Coordinates of C-alpha atoms and ligand atoms in Angstrom, one line a residue:
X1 CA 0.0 0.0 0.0
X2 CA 1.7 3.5 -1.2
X3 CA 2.7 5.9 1.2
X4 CA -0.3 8.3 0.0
X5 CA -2.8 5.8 0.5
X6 CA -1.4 5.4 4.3
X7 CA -1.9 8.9 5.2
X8 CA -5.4 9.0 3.5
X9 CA -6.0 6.3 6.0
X10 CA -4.3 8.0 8.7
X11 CA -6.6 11.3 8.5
X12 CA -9.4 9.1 8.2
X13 CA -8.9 7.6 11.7
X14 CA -7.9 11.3 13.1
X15 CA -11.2 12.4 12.0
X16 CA -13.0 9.4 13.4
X17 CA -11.2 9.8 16.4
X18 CA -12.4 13.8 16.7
X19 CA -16.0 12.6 15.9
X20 CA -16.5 10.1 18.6
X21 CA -14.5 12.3 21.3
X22 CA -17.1 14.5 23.5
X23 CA -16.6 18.0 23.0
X24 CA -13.7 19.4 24.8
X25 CA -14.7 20.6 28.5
X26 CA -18.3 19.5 27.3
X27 CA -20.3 17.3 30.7
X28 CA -19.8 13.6 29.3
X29 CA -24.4 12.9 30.4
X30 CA -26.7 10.2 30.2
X31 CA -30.2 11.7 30.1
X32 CA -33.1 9.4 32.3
X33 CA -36.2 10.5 31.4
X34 CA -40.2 9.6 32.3
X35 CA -40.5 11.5 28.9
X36 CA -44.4 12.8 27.7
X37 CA -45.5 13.8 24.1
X38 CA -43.5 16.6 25.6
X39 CA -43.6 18.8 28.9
X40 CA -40.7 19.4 30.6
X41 CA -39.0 16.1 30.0
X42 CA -39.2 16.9 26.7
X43 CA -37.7 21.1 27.0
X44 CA -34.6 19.3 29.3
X45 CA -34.0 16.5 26.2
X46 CA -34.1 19.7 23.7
X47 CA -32.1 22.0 26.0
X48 CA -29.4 19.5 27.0
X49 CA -29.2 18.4 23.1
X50 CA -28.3 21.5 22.3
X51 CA -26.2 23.3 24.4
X52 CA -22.3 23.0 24.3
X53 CA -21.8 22.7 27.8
X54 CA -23.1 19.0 27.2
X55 CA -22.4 16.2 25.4
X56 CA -25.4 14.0 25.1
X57 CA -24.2 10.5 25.0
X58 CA -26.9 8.1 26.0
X59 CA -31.0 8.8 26.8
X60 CA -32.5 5.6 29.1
X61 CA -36.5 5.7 29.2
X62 CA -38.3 4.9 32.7
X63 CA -41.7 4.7 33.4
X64 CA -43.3 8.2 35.4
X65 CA -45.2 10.4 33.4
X66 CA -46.3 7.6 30.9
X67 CA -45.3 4.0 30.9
X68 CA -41.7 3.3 29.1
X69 CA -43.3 1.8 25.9
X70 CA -44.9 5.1 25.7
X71 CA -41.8 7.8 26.8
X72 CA -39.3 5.4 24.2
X73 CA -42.0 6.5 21.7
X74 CA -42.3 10.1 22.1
X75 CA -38.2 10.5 23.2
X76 CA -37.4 9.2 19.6
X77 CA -39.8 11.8 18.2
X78 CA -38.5 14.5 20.2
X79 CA -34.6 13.9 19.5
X80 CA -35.3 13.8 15.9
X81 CA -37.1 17.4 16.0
X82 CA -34.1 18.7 17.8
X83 CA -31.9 16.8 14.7
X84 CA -30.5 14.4 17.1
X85 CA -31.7 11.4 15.9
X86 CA -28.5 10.0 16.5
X87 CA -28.2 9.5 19.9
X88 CA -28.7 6.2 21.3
X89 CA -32.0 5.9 23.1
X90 CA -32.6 2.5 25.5
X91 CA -35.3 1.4 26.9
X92 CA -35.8 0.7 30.5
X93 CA -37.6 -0.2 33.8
X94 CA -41.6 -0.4 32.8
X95 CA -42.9 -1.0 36.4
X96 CA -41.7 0.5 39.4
X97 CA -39.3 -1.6 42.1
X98 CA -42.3 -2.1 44.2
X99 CA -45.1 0.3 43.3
X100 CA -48.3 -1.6 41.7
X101 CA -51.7 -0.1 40.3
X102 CA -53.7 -1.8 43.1
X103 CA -51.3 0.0 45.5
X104 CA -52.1 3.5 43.9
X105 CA -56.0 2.7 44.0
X106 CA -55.8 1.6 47.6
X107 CA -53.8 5.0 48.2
X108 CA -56.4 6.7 46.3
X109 CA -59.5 5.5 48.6
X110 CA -57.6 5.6 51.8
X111 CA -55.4 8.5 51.6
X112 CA -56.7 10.8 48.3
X113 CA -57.6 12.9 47.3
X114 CA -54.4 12.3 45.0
X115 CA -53.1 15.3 42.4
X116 CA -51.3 13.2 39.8
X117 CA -50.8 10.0 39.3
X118 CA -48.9 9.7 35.8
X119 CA -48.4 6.2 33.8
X120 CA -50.8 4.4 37.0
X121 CA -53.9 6.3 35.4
X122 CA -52.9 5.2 31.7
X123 CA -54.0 2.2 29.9
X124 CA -51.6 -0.6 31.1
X125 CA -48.5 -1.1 29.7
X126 CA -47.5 -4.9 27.9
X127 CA -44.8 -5.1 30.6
X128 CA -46.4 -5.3 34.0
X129 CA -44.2 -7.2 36.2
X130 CA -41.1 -5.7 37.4
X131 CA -38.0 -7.0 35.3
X132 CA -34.6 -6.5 36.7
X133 CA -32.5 -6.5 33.8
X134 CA -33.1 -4.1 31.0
X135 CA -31.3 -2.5 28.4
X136 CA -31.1 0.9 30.1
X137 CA -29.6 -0.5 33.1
X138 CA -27.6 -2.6 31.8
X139 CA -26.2 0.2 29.3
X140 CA -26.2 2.8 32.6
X141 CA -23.7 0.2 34.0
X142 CA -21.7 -0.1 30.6
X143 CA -20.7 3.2 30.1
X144 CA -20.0 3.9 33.6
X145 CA -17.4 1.2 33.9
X146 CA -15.9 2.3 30.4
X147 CA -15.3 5.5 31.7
X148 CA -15.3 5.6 35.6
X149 CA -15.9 9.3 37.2
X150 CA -16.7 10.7 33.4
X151 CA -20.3 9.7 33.4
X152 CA -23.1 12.2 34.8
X153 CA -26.2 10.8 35.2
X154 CA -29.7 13.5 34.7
X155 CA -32.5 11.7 36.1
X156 CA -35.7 13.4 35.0
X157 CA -38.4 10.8 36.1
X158 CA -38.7 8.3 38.8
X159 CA -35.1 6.4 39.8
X160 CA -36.1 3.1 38.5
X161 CA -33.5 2.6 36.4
X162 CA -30.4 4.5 38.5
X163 CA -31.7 1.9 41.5
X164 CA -31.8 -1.1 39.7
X165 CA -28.2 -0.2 38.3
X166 CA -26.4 0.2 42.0
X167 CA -28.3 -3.2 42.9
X168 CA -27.1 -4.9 40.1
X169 CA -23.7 -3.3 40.6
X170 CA -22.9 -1.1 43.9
X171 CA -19.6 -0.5 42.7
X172 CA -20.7 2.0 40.3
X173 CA -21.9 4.5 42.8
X174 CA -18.1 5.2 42.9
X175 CA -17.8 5.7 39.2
X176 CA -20.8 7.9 38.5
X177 CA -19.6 11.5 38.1
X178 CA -22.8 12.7 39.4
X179 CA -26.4 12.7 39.4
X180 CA -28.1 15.6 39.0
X181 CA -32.0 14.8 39.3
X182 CA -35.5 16.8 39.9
X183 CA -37.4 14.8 42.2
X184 CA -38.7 15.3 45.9
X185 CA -39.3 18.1 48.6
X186 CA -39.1 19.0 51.9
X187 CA -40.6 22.3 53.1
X188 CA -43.7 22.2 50.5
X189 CA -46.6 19.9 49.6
X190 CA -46.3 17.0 47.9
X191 CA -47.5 17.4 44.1
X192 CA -48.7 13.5 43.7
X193 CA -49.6 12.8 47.4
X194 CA -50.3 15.8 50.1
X195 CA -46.6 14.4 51.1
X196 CA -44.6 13.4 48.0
X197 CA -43.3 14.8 44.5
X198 CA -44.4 12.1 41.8
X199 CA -40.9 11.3 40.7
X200 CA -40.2 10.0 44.4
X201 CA -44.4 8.7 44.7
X202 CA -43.8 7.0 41.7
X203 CA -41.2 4.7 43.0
X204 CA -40.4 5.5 46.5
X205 CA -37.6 2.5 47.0
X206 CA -35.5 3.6 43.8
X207 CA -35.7 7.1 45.1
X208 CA -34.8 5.9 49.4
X209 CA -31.9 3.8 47.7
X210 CA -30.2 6.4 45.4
X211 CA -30.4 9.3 48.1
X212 CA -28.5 6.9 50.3
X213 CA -25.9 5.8 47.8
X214 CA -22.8 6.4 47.8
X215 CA -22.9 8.6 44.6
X216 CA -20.0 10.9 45.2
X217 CA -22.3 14.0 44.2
X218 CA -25.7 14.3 44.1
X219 CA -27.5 17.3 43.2
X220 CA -31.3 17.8 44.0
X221 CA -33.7 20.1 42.0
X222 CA -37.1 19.4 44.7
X223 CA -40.8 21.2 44.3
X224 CA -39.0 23.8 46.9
X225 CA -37.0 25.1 44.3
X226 CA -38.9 24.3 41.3
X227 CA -42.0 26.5 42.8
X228 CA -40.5 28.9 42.3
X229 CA -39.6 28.1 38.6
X230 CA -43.4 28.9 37.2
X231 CA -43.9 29.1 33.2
X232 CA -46.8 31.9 32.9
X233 CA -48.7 32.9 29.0
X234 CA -46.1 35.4 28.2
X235 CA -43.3 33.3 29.0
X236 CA -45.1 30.8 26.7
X237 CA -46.0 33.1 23.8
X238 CA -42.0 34.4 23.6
X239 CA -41.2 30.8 22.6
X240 CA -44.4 30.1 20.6
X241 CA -43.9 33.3 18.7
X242 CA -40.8 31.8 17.3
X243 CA -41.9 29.2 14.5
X244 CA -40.0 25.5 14.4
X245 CA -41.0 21.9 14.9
X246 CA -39.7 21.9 18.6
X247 CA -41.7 25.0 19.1
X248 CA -44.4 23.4 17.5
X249 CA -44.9 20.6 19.0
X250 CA -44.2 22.3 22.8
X251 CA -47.0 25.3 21.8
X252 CA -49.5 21.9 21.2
X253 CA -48.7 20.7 24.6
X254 CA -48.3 23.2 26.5
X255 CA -50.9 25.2 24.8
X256 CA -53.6 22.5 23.9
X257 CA -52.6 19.6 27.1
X258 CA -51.3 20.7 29.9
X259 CA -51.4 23.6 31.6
X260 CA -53.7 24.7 28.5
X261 CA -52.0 28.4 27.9
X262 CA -54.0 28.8 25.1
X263 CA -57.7 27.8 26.5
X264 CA -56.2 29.5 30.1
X265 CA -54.1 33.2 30.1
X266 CA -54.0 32.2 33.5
X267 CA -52.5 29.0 33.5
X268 CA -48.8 28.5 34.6
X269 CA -46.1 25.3 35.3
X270 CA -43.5 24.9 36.5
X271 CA -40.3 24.3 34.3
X272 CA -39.5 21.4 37.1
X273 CA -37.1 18.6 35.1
X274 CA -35.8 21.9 33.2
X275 CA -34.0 23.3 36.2
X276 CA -31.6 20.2 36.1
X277 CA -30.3 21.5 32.2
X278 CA -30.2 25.2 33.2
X279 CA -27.5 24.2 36.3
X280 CA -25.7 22.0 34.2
X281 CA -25.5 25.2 31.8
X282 CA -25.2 28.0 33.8
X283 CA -24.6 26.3 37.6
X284 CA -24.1 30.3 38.5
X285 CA -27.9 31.0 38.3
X286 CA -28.9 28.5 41.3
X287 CA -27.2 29.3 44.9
X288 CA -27.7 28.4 48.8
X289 CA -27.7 24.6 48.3
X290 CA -28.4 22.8 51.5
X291 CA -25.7 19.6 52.1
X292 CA -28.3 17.0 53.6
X293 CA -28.5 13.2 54.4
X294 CA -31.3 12.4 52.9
X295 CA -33.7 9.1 52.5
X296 CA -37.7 8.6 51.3
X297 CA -40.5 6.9 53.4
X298 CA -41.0 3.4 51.6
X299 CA -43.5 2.0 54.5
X300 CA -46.7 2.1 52.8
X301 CA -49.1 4.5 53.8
X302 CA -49.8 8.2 53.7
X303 CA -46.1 9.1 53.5
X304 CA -45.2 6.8 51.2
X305 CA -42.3 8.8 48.9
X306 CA -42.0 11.6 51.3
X307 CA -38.6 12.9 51.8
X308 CA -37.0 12.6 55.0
X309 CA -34.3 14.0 56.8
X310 CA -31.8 10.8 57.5
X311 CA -29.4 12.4 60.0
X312 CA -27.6 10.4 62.3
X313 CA -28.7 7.1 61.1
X314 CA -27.5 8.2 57.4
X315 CA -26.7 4.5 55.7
X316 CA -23.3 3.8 56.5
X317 CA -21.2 5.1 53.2
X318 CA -24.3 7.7 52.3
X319 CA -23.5 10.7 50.9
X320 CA -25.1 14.0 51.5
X321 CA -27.7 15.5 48.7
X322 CA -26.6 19.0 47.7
X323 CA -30.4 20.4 47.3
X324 CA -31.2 23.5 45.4
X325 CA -33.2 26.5 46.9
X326 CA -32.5 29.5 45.0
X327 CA -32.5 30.5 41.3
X328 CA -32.2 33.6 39.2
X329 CA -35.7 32.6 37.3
X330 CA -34.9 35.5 34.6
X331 CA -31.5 33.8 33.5
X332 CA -33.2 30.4 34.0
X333 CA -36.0 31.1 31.3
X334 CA -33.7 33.1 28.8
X335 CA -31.9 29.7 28.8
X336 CA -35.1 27.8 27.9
X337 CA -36.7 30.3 25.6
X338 CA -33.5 30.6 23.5
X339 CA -32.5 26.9 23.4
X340 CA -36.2 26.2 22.7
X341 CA -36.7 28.5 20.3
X342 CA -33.5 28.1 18.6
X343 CA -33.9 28.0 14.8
X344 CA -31.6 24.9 13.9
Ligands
RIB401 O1 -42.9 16.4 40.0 C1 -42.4 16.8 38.7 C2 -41.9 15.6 38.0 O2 -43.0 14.8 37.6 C3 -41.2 16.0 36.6 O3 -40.2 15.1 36.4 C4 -42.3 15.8 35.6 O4 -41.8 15.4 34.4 C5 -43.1 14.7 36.2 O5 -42.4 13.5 35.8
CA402 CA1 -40.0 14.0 34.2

């Protein structure tokens, strides 16, 4: 083989090489979403897709706001929009690790009345005994290994999937960069239960055994912080006013489903799952973290998925849960209208 032919070959690999290589200084993230037709799930997938502070390299789907089947579904459809059909989606846990429909009827008649219940008030999935081994987990655990403290983990939905991972594999807390994950509260009322966020009601045992991983960071976006994080008409017409397929497709849900911006001036939402790309964007709009042991009521009753402060008896190797209070909202939603809205 001639010596031109070589360094034809040679540049070939080089580019390859530059290709598959995550941006420089880019966060190396898997995305773990509960993902609807769209909602905030589906502004985080768009945001973090197309910002350069993050490299996307892997989405896992877990049941929460619709059943996996469903969220694989509409994920696919919403990465394409954003021209990232590329990025390798895997499905994951369908059921929660404990969590049954009877379960959420009993808590309905004995405890309701309930706010939102997500996938349990859909038609039921084909899946609907828990498995243990699935491809998101077992490609969670993958890439982890391959790369150990490169790998940040943005859990959107309930922890299914990050749970079943550390079970399988408890070594990995150690090799998880971080996890950076809206779910739970503390100071304000519960948004599925009087008591618990729906991420953490959803699958309360995931959610008790990641806070008490050993994860080495762990950041928390909770209702406390993501009250305060309210969508209102005009922010919603800024982003509508703007013309694309993403756009498009959020002004139909967020317009037409839910809140209903366009049958309600009234309506607002918060940006919840949202909050978690605008830190790993601009960390500098968010401040006063609290460090705190933390764990999730898993008895069943009333409290089932409320957080709860784990103090002293913190598992043994626990870490602490850095959870956010503050934000600058104005930064935080130029962030989302411009990534939404961005004409690509
Ligand atoms: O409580 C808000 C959470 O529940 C968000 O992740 C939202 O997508 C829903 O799953
Ligand atoms: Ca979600």
């Amino acid at each position: 083989m001639g010596g031109r032919r070589i360094r034809e070959l040679v540049n070939l690999l080089h580019v390859a090489v530059l290709l598959a290589a995550p941006m420089a200084g880019a966060e190396r993230v898997i995305i773990d979403t509960d993902c609807g037709y769209f909602g905030d799930d589906g502004s985080t997938l768009v945001m973090l897709l197309r910002t350069e502070a993050v490299q996307v390299e892997a989405i896992t789907i877990v049941s929460g706001n619709v059943w996996a089947d469903n969220a694989l579904r509409y994920t696919k459809e919403i990465t394409r929009l954003a021209g990232h059909g590329e990025i390798p989606i895997y499905l994951g846990a369908e059921q929660p690790l404990r969590h049954t429909l009877p379960m959420a009827e009993q808590e309905k008649r004995r405890w309701g009345p309930m706010e939102f219940r997500g996938a349990f008030d859909e038609p039921r999935p084909a899946v609907t005994e828990p498995l243990r081994r699935v491809a998101a987990v077992s490609e969670i655990i993958r890439r982890v290994e391959r790369d150990p403290g490169q790998i940040t983990i943005a859990g959107l939905g309930p922890l299914t999937n990050v749970a079943l991972a550390l079970e399988e594999r408890p070594d990995i807390a150690g090799k998880i960069r971080r996890l950076v994950f809206m779910g739970g509260q503390l100071r304000v009322k519960g948004n599925s239960t009087r008591e618990a966020e729906f991420n953490f009601w959803f699958d309360p045992e995931a959610a008790s055994a990641v806070l008490r991983s050993a994860i080495g960071e762990k950041v928390m976006f909770g209702l406390d912080i993501c009250n305060r994080a309210m969508l209102d008409k005009k922010g919603f017409d800024e982003i509508v006013k703007v013309e694309t397929p993403v756009t498009e497709r959020f002004r139909e849900d967020f317009g037409v489903r839910y809140p209903g911006f366009l049958k309600n001036a009234k309506a607002e939402v918060s940006l919840w799952d949202a909050l978690v790309a605008a830190w790993m964007i601009q960390p500098r709009l968010f401040t006063r973290p609290e460090e705190l042991y933390l764990d999730v009521e898993t008895d069943f009753g009333p409290m089932y998925g409320k957080v709860k402060l784990a103090g002293a008896d913190a598992e043994p190797g626990a870490t602490r849960v850095s959870m956010m209070n503050n934000l600058n909202y104005a930064g935080v939603y130029a962030l989302f209208r411009d990534l939404l809205r961005e004409k690509r």
